[in-house]
Coordinates of C-alpha atoms in Angstrom, one line a residue:
Chain A
X1 CA 26.0 -7.5 17.0
X2 CA 26.7 -4.7 19.3
X3 CA 25.4 -1.2 20.2
X4 CA 27.8 0.5 17.8
X5 CA 27.0 -1.7 14.8
X6 CA 25.4 1.2 13.0
X7 CA 28.5 1.4 10.9
X8 CA 29.5 -1.3 8.5
X9 CA 31.1 -4.3 10.1
X10 CA 32.6 -5.6 6.9
X11 CA 33.2 -3.6 3.8
X12 CA 30.1 -2.1 2.1
X13 CA 29.0 -4.3 -0.9
X14 CA 26.2 -2.1 -2.1
X15 CA 26.0 1.6 -1.6
X16 CA 23.0 3.6 -2.7
X17 CA 23.4 7.4 -2.8
X18 CA 20.8 10.1 -3.4
X19 CA 18.2 7.4 -4.4
X20 CA 14.9 9.0 -5.4
X21 CA 12.0 7.1 -6.9
X22 CA 8.9 8.9 -8.1
X23 CA 5.8 7.3 -9.4
X24 CA 3.4 9.7 -11.1
X25 CA 5.1 12.6 -9.5
X26 CA 4.7 11.1 -6.0
X27 CA 8.0 10.4 -4.3
X28 CA 8.0 6.9 -2.9
X29 CA 11.7 6.6 -2.0
X30 CA 14.1 9.4 -1.0
X31 CA 17.2 7.9 0.6
X32 CA 20.4 10.0 0.7
X33 CA 22.5 7.0 1.6
X34 CA 22.1 3.3 2.2
X35 CA 24.8 0.7 2.8
X36 CA 24.7 -3.0 2.8
X37 CA 27.8 -4.5 4.4
X38 CA 29.6 -7.7 3.7
X39 CA 28.2 -10.7 5.6
X40 CA 25.3 -8.9 7.3
X41 CA 21.6 -9.5 7.2
X42 CA 20.2 -6.0 6.9
X43 CA 16.5 -5.7 7.6
X44 CA 14.5 -2.8 6.0
X45 CA 11.6 -2.5 8.4
X46 CA 8.6 -0.3 7.7
X47 CA 4.8 -0.3 7.5
X48 CA 2.8 -1.1 4.3
X49 CA 3.4 1.5 1.5
X50 CA 6.5 2.9 3.2
X51 CA 8.6 2.3 0.0
X52 CA 10.7 -0.6 1.5
X53 CA 10.1 -3.0 -1.4
X54 CA 10.8 -0.3 -3.9
X55 CA 14.1 0.4 -2.2
X56 CA 15.0 -3.3 -2.3
X57 CA 14.2 -3.5 -6.0
X58 CA 16.3 -0.4 -6.7
X59 CA 19.3 -1.6 -4.6
X60 CA 18.8 -5.1 -6.1
X61 CA 19.1 -3.6 -9.7
X62 CA 15.6 -4.8 -10.5
X63 CA 14.2 -1.3 -11.0
X64 CA 15.9 1.9 -12.1
X65 CA 15.5 4.8 -9.7
X66 CA 14.3 8.1 -10.9
X67 CA 17.6 9.5 -9.7
X68 CA 20.5 8.2 -7.7
X69 CA 23.7 6.2 -7.9
X70 CA 24.3 2.6 -6.9
X71 CA 27.8 1.1 -6.4
X72 CA 28.6 -2.5 -6.1
X73 CA 32.0 -3.2 -4.6
X74 CA 32.9 0.4 -5.4
X75 CA 31.9 0.1 -9.0
X76 CA 28.9 2.1 -10.4
X77 CA 26.2 -0.2 -11.6
X78 CA 22.7 0.0 -13.1
X79 CA 19.8 -2.3 -13.7
X80 CA 21.2 -3.0 -17.2
X81 CA 24.4 -4.5 -15.7
X82 CA 23.8 -8.2 -16.2
X83 CA 27.1 -9.2 -14.5
X84 CA 26.1 -7.3 -11.4
X85 CA 22.5 -8.7 -11.4
X86 CA 24.0 -12.2 -11.7
X87 CA 25.6 -11.6 -8.3
X88 CA 22.2 -11.3 -6.6
X89 CA 19.1 -13.5 -6.3
X90 CA 15.7 -12.7 -4.8
X91 CA 12.9 -14.3 -2.9
X92 CA 9.5 -12.4 -2.9
X93 CA 6.4 -12.4 -0.8
X94 CA 4.7 -14.8 -3.2
X95 CA 7.0 -17.6 -4.3
X96 CA 5.8 -17.5 -7.9
X97 CA 7.2 -20.9 -8.8
X98 CA 7.4 -21.8 -12.4
X99 CA 5.5 -24.6 -14.0
X100 CA 7.5 -27.8 -13.7
X101 CA 9.2 -29.8 -11.1
X102 CA 10.8 -28.6 -7.9
X103 CA 14.2 -29.5 -9.5
X104 CA 13.5 -27.4 -12.6
X105 CA 12.5 -24.5 -10.5
X106 CA 15.6 -24.6 -8.3
X107 CA 17.9 -25.2 -11.3
X108 CA 16.5 -22.2 -13.3
X109 CA 19.2 -19.7 -12.4
X110 CA 21.9 -22.4 -12.8
X111 CA 20.6 -23.0 -16.4
X112 CA 20.8 -19.3 -17.1
X113 CA 24.4 -19.4 -16.0
X114 CA 25.2 -22.4 -18.2
X115 CA 26.1 -24.7 -15.4
X116 CA 26.3 -28.3 -16.8
X117 CA 23.6 -30.8 -15.9
X118 CA 25.5 -33.0 -13.6
X119 CA 26.7 -30.1 -11.5
X120 CA 23.2 -28.7 -11.5
X121 CA 21.8 -31.9 -10.1
X122 CA 24.3 -32.0 -7.3
X123 CA 23.8 -28.4 -6.3
X124 CA 20.0 -28.7 -6.4
X125 CA 20.1 -31.8 -4.3
X126 CA 22.4 -30.1 -1.8
X127 CA 20.4 -26.9 -1.5
X128 CA 17.1 -28.8 -1.1
X129 CA 18.7 -30.7 1.8
X130 CA 19.7 -27.3 3.3
X131 CA 16.2 -25.9 3.2
X132 CA 14.7 -29.1 4.5
X133 CA 13.2 -30.4 1.3
X134 CA 15.6 -33.2 0.5
X135 CA 14.4 -35.7 -2.1
X136 CA 11.5 -33.6 -3.5
X137 CA 13.3 -32.9 -6.8
X138 CA 10.7 -34.6 -9.0
X139 CA 7.5 -33.3 -7.3
X140 CA 5.4 -30.7 -9.1
X141 CA 6.3 -27.3 -7.8
X142 CA 2.8 -26.1 -8.1
X143 CA 1.3 -28.7 -5.8
X144 CA 3.4 -27.8 -2.8
X145 CA 2.0 -26.2 0.4
X146 CA 2.7 -22.5 1.0
X147 CA 5.6 -23.2 3.4
X148 CA 7.2 -25.7 1.0
X149 CA 6.8 -23.4 -1.9
X150 CA 8.6 -20.6 0.0
X151 CA 11.4 -23.0 0.9
X152 CA 11.7 -23.9 -2.8
X153 CA 11.8 -20.2 -3.6
X154 CA 14.6 -19.7 -1.1
X155 CA 16.5 -22.8 -2.5
X156 CA 16.1 -21.3 -6.0
X157 CA 18.0 -18.2 -4.9
X158 CA 20.5 -19.9 -2.5
X159 CA 21.6 -22.4 -5.1
X160 CA 23.2 -19.6 -7.0
X161 CA 25.4 -18.8 -4.1
X162 CA 24.7 -15.1 -4.6
X163 CA 26.9 -12.4 -3.2
X164 CA 23.7 -10.8 -2.1
X165 CA 20.4 -12.4 -1.2
X166 CA 17.3 -10.1 -1.6
X167 CA 14.3 -11.1 0.5
X168 CA 11.1 -9.1 0.1
X169 CA 8.6 -10.0 2.8
X170 CA 9.4 -13.7 2.3
X171 CA 7.2 -14.9 5.1
X172 CA 4.3 -12.6 5.2
X173 CA 1.8 -14.9 3.3
X174 CA 2.4 -17.8 5.6
X175 CA 0.3 -18.9 8.5
X176 CA 1.7 -18.3 12.0
X177 CA 2.9 -21.9 12.6
X178 CA 4.7 -22.3 9.3
X179 CA 6.1 -18.8 9.7
X180 CA 7.6 -19.6 13.1
X181 CA 9.4 -22.6 11.7
X182 CA 10.6 -20.9 8.6
X183 CA 11.8 -17.8 10.4
X184 CA 14.1 -20.0 12.4
X185 CA 15.3 -21.8 9.3
X186 CA 15.9 -18.5 7.5
X187 CA 17.8 -17.1 10.4
X188 CA 20.0 -20.2 10.5
X189 CA 20.7 -20.0 6.8
X190 CA 21.3 -16.2 6.7
X191 CA 23.7 -16.3 9.7
X192 CA 25.9 -18.8 7.9
X193 CA 29.2 -17.5 6.7
X194 CA 29.4 -15.5 3.6
X195 CA 25.7 -14.8 3.2
X196 CA 24.8 -11.1 2.8
X197 CA 21.2 -10.3 2.7
X198 CA 18.8 -7.5 2.4
X199 CA 15.6 -8.5 4.2
X200 CA 12.4 -6.4 3.8
X201 CA 9.7 -6.9 6.3
X202 CA 6.9 -5.1 8.2
X203 CA 7.2 -7.5 11.1
X204 CA 9.6 -6.3 13.8
X205 CA 9.8 -9.7 15.5
X206 CA 10.9 -11.3 12.2
X207 CA 13.5 -8.5 11.8
X208 CA 14.8 -9.1 15.3
X209 CA 15.3 -12.8 14.6
X210 CA 17.0 -12.6 11.3
X211 CA 18.8 -9.2 11.2
X212 CA 22.2 -8.0 12.3
X213 CA 21.3 -4.4 11.4
X214 CA 18.0 -2.7 10.8
X215 CA 16.9 0.3 8.9
X216 CA 13.5 1.7 9.7
X217 CA 11.7 3.3 6.8
X218 CA 8.6 5.5 6.7
X219 CA 7.2 7.5 3.8
X220 CA 10.1 6.6 1.6
X221 CA 12.7 7.9 4.1
X222 CA 15.1 5.9 6.2
X223 CA 14.7 7.4 9.7
X224 CA 16.9 5.1 11.7
X225 CA 19.7 2.6 11.0
X226 CA 21.7 0.6 13.4
X227 CA 22.4 -2.7 15.2
X228 CA 19.2 -4.6 15.7
X229 CA 19.2 -4.4 19.5
X230 CA 20.0 -0.8 19.5
X231 CA 17.3 0.2 17.0
X232 CA 14.6 -2.0 18.6
X233 CA 15.4 -0.9 22.1
X234 CA 16.2 2.8 21.7
X235 CA 13.5 4.4 19.6
X236 CA 14.8 7.9 18.9
X237 CA 11.6 9.4 17.7
X238 CA 7.9 9.1 18.8
X239 CA 7.1 7.7 15.4
X240 CA 9.7 4.9 15.6
X241 CA 8.6 4.2 19.2
X242 CA 5.0 3.9 18.2
X243 CA 5.8 1.7 15.2
X244 CA 7.9 -0.8 17.2
X245 CA 5.4 -0.7 20.1
X246 CA 7.6 1.0 22.7
X247 CA 7.8 4.2 24.6
X248 CA 10.2 6.7 23.2
X249 CA 13.8 6.4 24.5
X250 CA 14.4 8.2 27.8
X251 CA 16.9 10.9 28.3
X252 CA 19.5 10.6 31.0
X253 CA 23.0 11.4 32.1
X254 CA 25.8 9.1 33.2
X255 CA 26.7 9.8 36.8
X256 CA 29.5 7.3 37.4
X257 CA 30.9 4.2 35.8
X258 CA 32.6 1.2 37.4
X259 CA 33.9 -1.7 35.4
X260 CA 31.6 -1.1 32.5
X261 CA 28.5 -0.7 34.6
X262 CA 27.3 2.9 34.7
X263 CA 24.8 4.6 37.0
X264 CA 22.5 6.7 34.9
X265 CA 20.3 9.4 36.1
X266 CA 16.9 9.3 34.4
X267 CA 14.5 11.8 35.7
X268 CA 15.2 11.6 39.4
X269 CA 15.7 7.8 39.3
X270 CA 19.0 6.0 39.2
X271 CA 19.4 3.1 36.8
X272 CA 22.3 0.7 36.3
X273 CA 23.3 0.0 32.7
X274 CA 26.2 -1.7 30.9
X275 CA 28.1 0.9 28.9
X276 CA 31.6 2.1 28.3
X277 CA 30.5 5.8 27.9
X278 CA 32.2 8.1 30.4
X279 CA 30.5 9.9 33.3
X280 CA 28.9 13.2 32.3
X281 CA 27.7 11.9 28.9
X282 CA 24.1 12.7 28.0
X283 CA 22.5 9.5 26.8
X284 CA 19.4 7.9 25.5
X285 CA 18.2 5.0 27.5
X286 CA 15.8 2.2 26.4
X287 CA 14.5 -1.0 28.0
X288 CA 12.5 -3.7 26.1
X289 CA 9.2 -4.3 28.0
X290 CA 9.9 -8.1 27.9
X291 CA 13.1 -7.5 30.0
X292 CA 11.1 -5.9 32.9
X293 CA 9.8 -8.3 35.5
X294 CA 7.1 -7.2 38.0
X295 CA 6.6 -8.3 41.6
X296 CA 4.3 -7.2 44.4
X297 CA 5.5 -4.0 46.0
X298 CA 5.5 -5.6 49.5
X299 CA 7.2 -8.8 48.4
X300 CA 10.6 -9.6 49.8
X301 CA 13.3 -8.9 47.4
X302 CA 13.7 -12.1 45.4
X303 CA 17.2 -13.5 44.7
X304 CA 18.0 -12.1 41.3
X305 CA 20.9 -10.9 39.4
X306 CA 18.8 -7.9 38.3
X307 CA 20.7 -4.8 39.4
X308 CA 17.7 -2.5 39.0
X309 CA 14.9 -2.8 41.4
X310 CA 12.5 0.1 41.4
X311 CA 9.2 0.8 43.2
X312 CA 6.9 2.1 40.4
X313 CA 3.3 3.1 40.0
X314 CA 1.0 1.5 37.3
X315 CA -0.1 4.0 34.8
X316 CA -2.1 1.9 32.4
X317 CA -2.6 -1.8 31.5
X318 CA -3.1 -2.8 27.9
X319 CA -4.2 -6.3 26.8
X320 CA -2.0 -7.5 23.9
X321 CA -3.2 -11.0 23.3
X322 CA -1.0 -13.5 25.2
X323 CA 0.6 -10.7 27.2
X324 CA -0.3 -7.6 29.1
X325 CA 1.6 -4.4 28.6
X326 CA 1.9 -2.4 31.8
X327 CA 3.1 1.2 31.7
X328 CA 4.9 2.3 34.9
X329 CA 6.3 5.5 36.2
X330 CA 8.3 6.7 39.2
X331 CA 10.3 9.9 39.8
X332 CA 10.0 11.2 36.3
X333 CA 11.0 7.9 34.7
X334 CA 8.6 6.0 32.5
X335 CA 9.0 2.4 31.3
X336 CA 6.8 -0.5 30.2
X337 CA 6.7 -4.1 31.2
X338 CA 5.4 -7.0 29.2
X339 CA 4.1 -9.8 31.4
X340 CA 2.1 -12.9 30.8
X341 CA -1.6 -12.8 31.4
X342 CA -1.3 -15.3 34.2
X343 CA 1.3 -13.2 35.9
X344 CA -0.9 -10.1 35.4
X345 CA -3.8 -11.9 37.0
X346 CA -1.7 -13.1 39.9
X347 CA -0.4 -9.6 40.6
X348 CA -4.0 -8.3 40.4
X349 CA -2.7 -5.1 38.9
X350 CA -4.8 -1.9 39.0
X351 CA -4.0 1.5 37.7
X352 CA -2.4 3.5 40.4
X353 CA -1.1 0.5 42.4
X354 CA 2.5 0.2 43.3
X355 CA 4.7 -2.7 42.0
X356 CA 8.3 -3.5 42.1
X357 CA 10.1 -3.6 38.7
X358 CA 13.2 -5.6 38.1
X359 CA 15.5 -5.5 35.1
X360 CA 19.2 -6.3 34.5
X361 CA 21.8 -3.7 33.8
X362 CA 22.5 -5.6 30.6
X363 CA 18.9 -5.1 29.5
X364 CA 19.3 -1.3 29.6
X365 CA 20.4 0.0 26.2
X366 CA 22.4 3.2 26.3
X367 CA 23.6 5.4 23.5
X368 CA 25.2 8.8 23.4
X369 CA 22.5 11.4 22.8
X370 CA 25.0 13.4 20.7
X371 CA 24.3 13.2 16.9
X372 CA 21.0 11.4 17.2
X373 CA 18.3 13.2 15.2
X374 CA 15.2 13.8 17.1
X375 CA 11.6 14.6 16.3
X376 CA 11.2 12.7 13.0
Chain B
X1 CA -31.8 -36.2 -43.6
X2 CA -31.2 -38.5 -46.5
X3 CA -29.0 -36.0 -48.2
X4 CA -26.7 -35.7 -45.2
X5 CA -26.3 -39.4 -44.9
X6 CA -25.4 -39.9 -48.5
X7 CA -23.0 -36.9 -48.3
X8 CA -21.3 -38.6 -45.4
X9 CA -21.0 -41.8 -47.3
X10 CA -19.8 -39.9 -50.4
X11 CA -17.2 -38.0 -48.3
X12 CA -15.7 -41.3 -47.0
X13 CA -15.7 -42.6 -50.6
X14 CA -14.1 -39.5 -51.9
X15 CA -11.5 -39.3 -49.2
X16 CA -10.3 -42.9 -49.8
X17 CA -11.2 -43.0 -53.5
X18 CA -7.7 -42.0 -54.7
X19 CA -8.9 -38.9 -56.5
X20 CA -5.7 -37.0 -57.2
X21 CA -7.5 -33.7 -57.8
X22 CA -9.1 -33.9 -54.4
X23 CA -5.8 -34.7 -52.6
X24 CA -4.3 -31.7 -54.4
X25 CA -7.0 -29.4 -53.1
X26 CA -6.7 -30.8 -49.5
X27 CA -2.9 -30.5 -49.7
X28 CA -3.1 -26.9 -51.0
X29 CA -5.5 -25.9 -48.2
X30 CA -3.2 -27.3 -45.6
X31 CA -0.2 -25.7 -47.2
X32 CA -1.6 -22.3 -47.6
X33 CA -3.2 -22.2 -44.1
X34 CA -0.2 -23.9 -42.5
X35 CA 2.4 -21.5 -43.9
X36 CA 0.1 -18.6 -43.1
X37 CA -0.3 -19.8 -39.5
X38 CA 3.5 -20.1 -39.0
X39 CA 4.0 -16.6 -40.3
X40 CA 1.1 -15.3 -38.2
X41 CA 2.7 -16.9 -35.1
X42 CA 6.0 -15.3 -35.9
X43 CA 4.2 -11.9 -35.9
X44 CA 1.5 -12.5 -33.3
X45 CA 3.4 -14.3 -30.5
X46 CA 6.1 -11.7 -30.1
X47 CA 3.7 -8.8 -30.6
X48 CA 1.2 -10.3 -28.2
X49 CA 4.0 -10.8 -25.6
X50 CA 5.1 -7.2 -25.9
X51 CA 1.6 -5.8 -25.7
X52 CA 0.6 -8.2 -23.0
X53 CA 3.6 -7.7 -20.7
X54 CA 4.4 -4.0 -21.0
X55 CA 2.8 -0.9 -19.7
X56 CA 3.0 2.0 -22.1
X57 CA 0.9 5.0 -23.0
X58 CA -1.8 4.2 -25.5
X59 CA -1.8 0.5 -24.6
X60 CA -5.6 0.4 -24.3
X61 CA -5.9 1.8 -27.8
X62 CA -3.5 -0.8 -29.2
X63 CA -5.4 -3.6 -27.5
X64 CA -8.7 -2.3 -29.0
X65 CA -7.1 -2.2 -32.4
X66 CA -5.9 -5.8 -32.1
X67 CA -9.3 -6.9 -30.9
X68 CA -10.9 -5.2 -33.9
X69 CA -8.4 -7.0 -36.1
X70 CA -9.6 -10.3 -34.6
X71 CA -13.0 -9.6 -36.2
X72 CA -11.7 -8.4 -39.6
X73 CA -14.1 -9.5 -42.3
X74 CA -12.1 -11.8 -44.7
X75 CA -13.8 -10.3 -47.7
X76 CA -12.5 -6.9 -46.8
X77 CA -9.0 -8.3 -46.3
X78 CA -9.3 -10.0 -49.7
X79 CA -10.5 -6.8 -51.3
X80 CA -7.7 -4.8 -49.8
X81 CA -5.0 -7.3 -50.8
X82 CA -6.5 -7.4 -54.3
X83 CA -6.3 -3.7 -54.7
X84 CA -2.8 -3.5 -53.3
X85 CA -1.5 -6.2 -55.6
X86 CA -3.4 -5.4 -58.7
X87 CA -1.8 -3.9 -61.8
X88 CA -3.2 -0.5 -60.9
X89 CA -2.2 -0.8 -57.2
X90 CA 0.5 1.0 -55.3
X91 CA 2.9 -2.0 -54.9
X92 CA 2.9 -2.5 -58.6
X93 CA 4.0 1.1 -59.2
X94 CA 6.5 1.0 -56.4
X95 CA 8.1 -2.2 -57.8
X96 CA 8.3 -0.6 -61.3
X97 CA 9.9 2.5 -59.9
X98 CA 12.4 0.7 -57.7
X99 CA 13.3 -2.3 -60.0
X100 CA 12.8 -0.6 -63.3
X101 CA 10.8 -3.5 -64.6
X102 CA 7.3 -4.9 -64.2
X103 CA 6.5 -6.9 -61.1
X104 CA 5.6 -10.6 -61.8
X105 CA 2.0 -11.3 -61.3
X106 CA 1.2 -12.1 -57.6
X107 CA -2.6 -11.9 -57.8
X108 CA -4.2 -15.3 -58.4
X109 CA -1.2 -17.1 -56.9
X110 CA -0.6 -19.0 -53.7
X111 CA 1.6 -16.2 -52.2
X112 CA -1.3 -13.8 -52.5
X113 CA -3.5 -16.2 -50.7
X114 CA -0.9 -16.5 -47.9
X115 CA -0.6 -12.7 -47.6
X116 CA -4.4 -12.4 -47.1
X117 CA -4.5 -15.3 -44.6
X118 CA -1.6 -13.9 -42.6
X119 CA -3.4 -10.6 -42.3
X120 CA -6.5 -12.4 -41.1
X121 CA -4.8 -14.7 -38.6
X122 CA -2.1 -12.4 -37.1
X123 CA -4.6 -10.4 -35.0
X124 CA -6.2 -13.6 -33.8
X125 CA -2.9 -15.0 -32.7
X126 CA -1.8 -11.6 -31.2
X127 CA -5.1 -11.0 -29.4
X128 CA -5.2 -14.4 -27.7
X129 CA -1.5 -14.4 -26.9
X130 CA -1.8 -11.0 -25.4
X131 CA -4.5 -12.1 -23.1
X132 CA -2.6 -15.2 -22.1
X133 CA 0.6 -13.3 -21.4
X134 CA -1.2 -10.6 -19.5
X135 CA -2.6 -13.3 -17.2
X136 CA 1.0 -14.3 -16.2
X137 CA 1.8 -12.2 -13.1
X138 CA 4.3 -9.4 -13.6
X139 CA 6.0 -10.6 -10.4
X140 CA 6.9 -13.9 -12.1
X141 CA 8.9 -12.0 -14.7
X142 CA 10.5 -9.9 -11.9
X143 CA 11.4 -13.2 -10.2
X144 CA 13.0 -14.5 -13.3
X145 CA 14.9 -11.3 -13.8
X146 CA 16.1 -11.5 -10.1
X147 CA 17.6 -14.9 -10.8
X148 CA 19.6 -13.5 -13.7
X149 CA 17.3 -13.8 -16.7
X150 CA 17.8 -11.4 -19.7
X151 CA 14.8 -9.8 -21.4
X152 CA 14.7 -12.6 -23.9
X153 CA 15.0 -15.4 -21.3
X154 CA 12.3 -13.6 -19.4
X155 CA 10.1 -13.6 -22.5
X156 CA 10.7 -17.3 -23.1
X157 CA 9.8 -18.2 -19.6
X158 CA 6.6 -16.1 -19.8
X159 CA 5.6 -17.8 -23.0
X160 CA 6.2 -21.2 -21.4
X161 CA 4.1 -20.2 -18.5
X162 CA 1.3 -19.0 -20.8
X163 CA 1.7 -22.1 -23.0
X164 CA -1.9 -23.2 -22.8
X165 CA -3.2 -19.8 -23.7
X166 CA -0.7 -19.5 -26.6
X167 CA -1.8 -22.9 -28.0
X168 CA -5.4 -21.5 -27.9
X169 CA -4.0 -18.5 -29.8
X170 CA -2.6 -20.9 -32.5
X171 CA -5.8 -22.8 -32.6
X172 CA -7.8 -19.6 -33.0
X173 CA -5.4 -18.4 -35.8
X174 CA -5.7 -21.7 -37.6
X175 CA -9.5 -21.9 -37.2
X176 CA -9.8 -18.4 -38.6
X177 CA -8.1 -19.3 -41.9
X178 CA -8.7 -23.0 -42.7
X179 CA -12.4 -22.3 -43.0
X180 CA -12.1 -18.9 -44.7
X181 CA -13.4 -18.4 -48.2
X182 CA -13.9 -14.7 -48.9
X183 CA -10.3 -13.7 -49.1
X184 CA -8.7 -16.7 -50.8
X185 CA -11.4 -16.7 -53.4
X186 CA -10.9 -13.0 -54.2
X187 CA -7.1 -13.0 -54.4
X188 CA -6.6 -16.6 -55.4
X189 CA -9.3 -16.9 -58.0
X190 CA -10.1 -20.6 -57.4
X191 CA -8.0 -21.7 -60.3
X192 CA -8.2 -25.5 -60.6
X193 CA -4.9 -27.1 -59.9
X194 CA -3.4 -23.8 -58.9
X195 CA -5.3 -21.9 -56.3
X196 CA -8.3 -24.0 -55.6
X197 CA -8.6 -24.9 -51.9
X198 CA -11.3 -26.8 -49.9
X199 CA -13.5 -23.7 -49.2
X200 CA -13.4 -22.3 -52.7
X201 CA -14.1 -25.8 -54.1
X202 CA -17.2 -26.1 -51.9
X203 CA -18.3 -22.7 -53.0
X204 CA -17.9 -23.7 -56.6
X205 CA -19.8 -27.0 -56.3
X206 CA -22.6 -25.3 -54.4
X207 CA -22.8 -22.7 -57.2
X208 CA -23.1 -25.5 -59.7
X209 CA -25.9 -27.2 -57.8
X210 CA -23.8 -30.2 -56.7
X211 CA -25.0 -29.9 -53.1
X212 CA -24.0 -33.5 -52.3
X213 CA -20.4 -33.1 -53.4
X214 CA -20.2 -29.7 -51.7
X215 CA -21.4 -31.2 -48.5
X216 CA -19.0 -34.1 -48.8
X217 CA -16.1 -31.7 -49.2
X218 CA -17.4 -29.7 -46.2
X219 CA -17.4 -32.9 -44.1
X220 CA -13.9 -33.7 -45.1
X221 CA -12.8 -30.1 -44.2
X222 CA -14.4 -30.4 -40.8
X223 CA -12.8 -33.8 -40.3
X224 CA -9.4 -32.5 -41.1
X225 CA -9.9 -29.5 -38.8
X226 CA -10.9 -31.9 -36.1
X227 CA -7.8 -34.0 -36.4
X228 CA -5.5 -30.9 -36.4
X229 CA -7.3 -29.2 -33.5
X230 CA -7.2 -32.4 -31.5
X231 CA -3.5 -32.4 -32.0
X232 CA -3.2 -28.8 -30.7
X233 CA -5.3 -29.8 -27.7
X234 CA -3.1 -32.7 -26.9
X235 CA 0.0 -30.5 -26.9
X236 CA -1.9 -27.9 -24.9
X237 CA -2.9 -30.5 -22.2
X238 CA 0.5 -32.2 -22.0
X239 CA 2.4 -31.6 -18.8
X240 CA -0.9 -31.1 -17.1
X241 CA 0.4 -32.6 -13.8
X242 CA 2.5 -29.5 -13.4
X243 CA -0.4 -27.1 -13.9
X244 CA -1.8 -24.9 -11.3

């Protein structure tokens, strides 16, 4: 996981080219190129109706696109290619368990593949253990709770040891508590060796937990692909920024660079950032609001490893539930800070007041501005 | 009230009286309707699956046609089959042209009765199967496909999921023909020992004024229907602990 992970780490397993899907003359997907790489969890992140699930079904050979080519390991494939489909398994938003026991559900794909009963039983037992449902084989699948049912759905796919796991909003029907637990478990399972997954979600926090790379999709078009930290920290267009709840990335220039720490000029403000880019490079700069700490303007400089300490003015304060989001500016630089409500109360922030903002050089994401499309 | 009670007693006496002619009539009824039901299922379950699970242009019209078929008047079916199979009918001519010889008589035989009953029960099985299959979410089939199911395996899973509804389809199909008299009478002719079934026998006895005997036969028919439908229901309810 690094800033240059917008290219395939491993070899591409699935490549989609010139994919177009039209329903009743309305274009729902128009993606010139999409690559899923070996071993990665690739999140397709987008709002409702953005075409993300359709793209997953097309890449997963569950639906034929109106136009386009899909290659699997370099070989052209279609939805009619059973051998190719056998290499994948899917989990959907609603688990849709079949009538019968947990064991019958999990063994379904193994039966289709003609795996003998004794091996089936062993593999079912092992995978149920892995998803935290050991010993539930004989329970009725339709009497499970929502979280358990989704675990069975995951086990049903995992047991096939698919080359590619397709996950379409697997957690969005679950209540927040179960969701928090499951997202951790999913993340652990997906990061295990050899699991390659396409993970569709509208929830950026979920994407940040599970994914190595992220593609942001809107109106059927992929507008940004890259490593998860880079995409979620450096929104390159106002729409992406708005969607992931950040300010658009800042423009800057690298002034000088010492041992991988660069001084970047943003507006008239100087910011330290970890990057290997050479001086003179025009860059995009982003900082996650959670990485910016605030202190009173008059406070003594606390002992901190944060290289960046800026006196900034509060522009607005937005209540976000458990946190407050404070927009700040100084000398032509605009960033946001996300702080707890208690901290916000203690600082007694008001619009126009001065505060001291702290953030680490490693929290500042920098990317060369060259070749980044803008204004999407 | 008296007449019903004595009919009830008579029906018991008849049923256990060892009357070979009666057993033959009961047996033929079950055979004709049983074979017809199996054939109707072979037609109706796949057809109901396809119509119930696919989206295609004109689907609404097809569903309306099937639903109309569910209310097909048996007498009209009987009349149509009669006209098709009669010596002046088109099938007779076609057989003569193709085979160069006269077609053996089909009218007033058991196969003719079966043809009529298949026509009556197929839309019933199709219509109820269609509704049962349509109630299985399309996403469940997508899920099966995503685990590697072929079209056929997907269909088998869907039919299993819709099992209760499909048992209801079978019961509807059976109910529509075991009690039916118009068509079997018209194409079967109610020939004693050949094409006489329970319903045509009841009709005959009624016509001859033997109300008590007719009623007793009627009670036996209802009793047999009850036993068979009860069997269907048992099958339908089995595995209930895995139901939603």
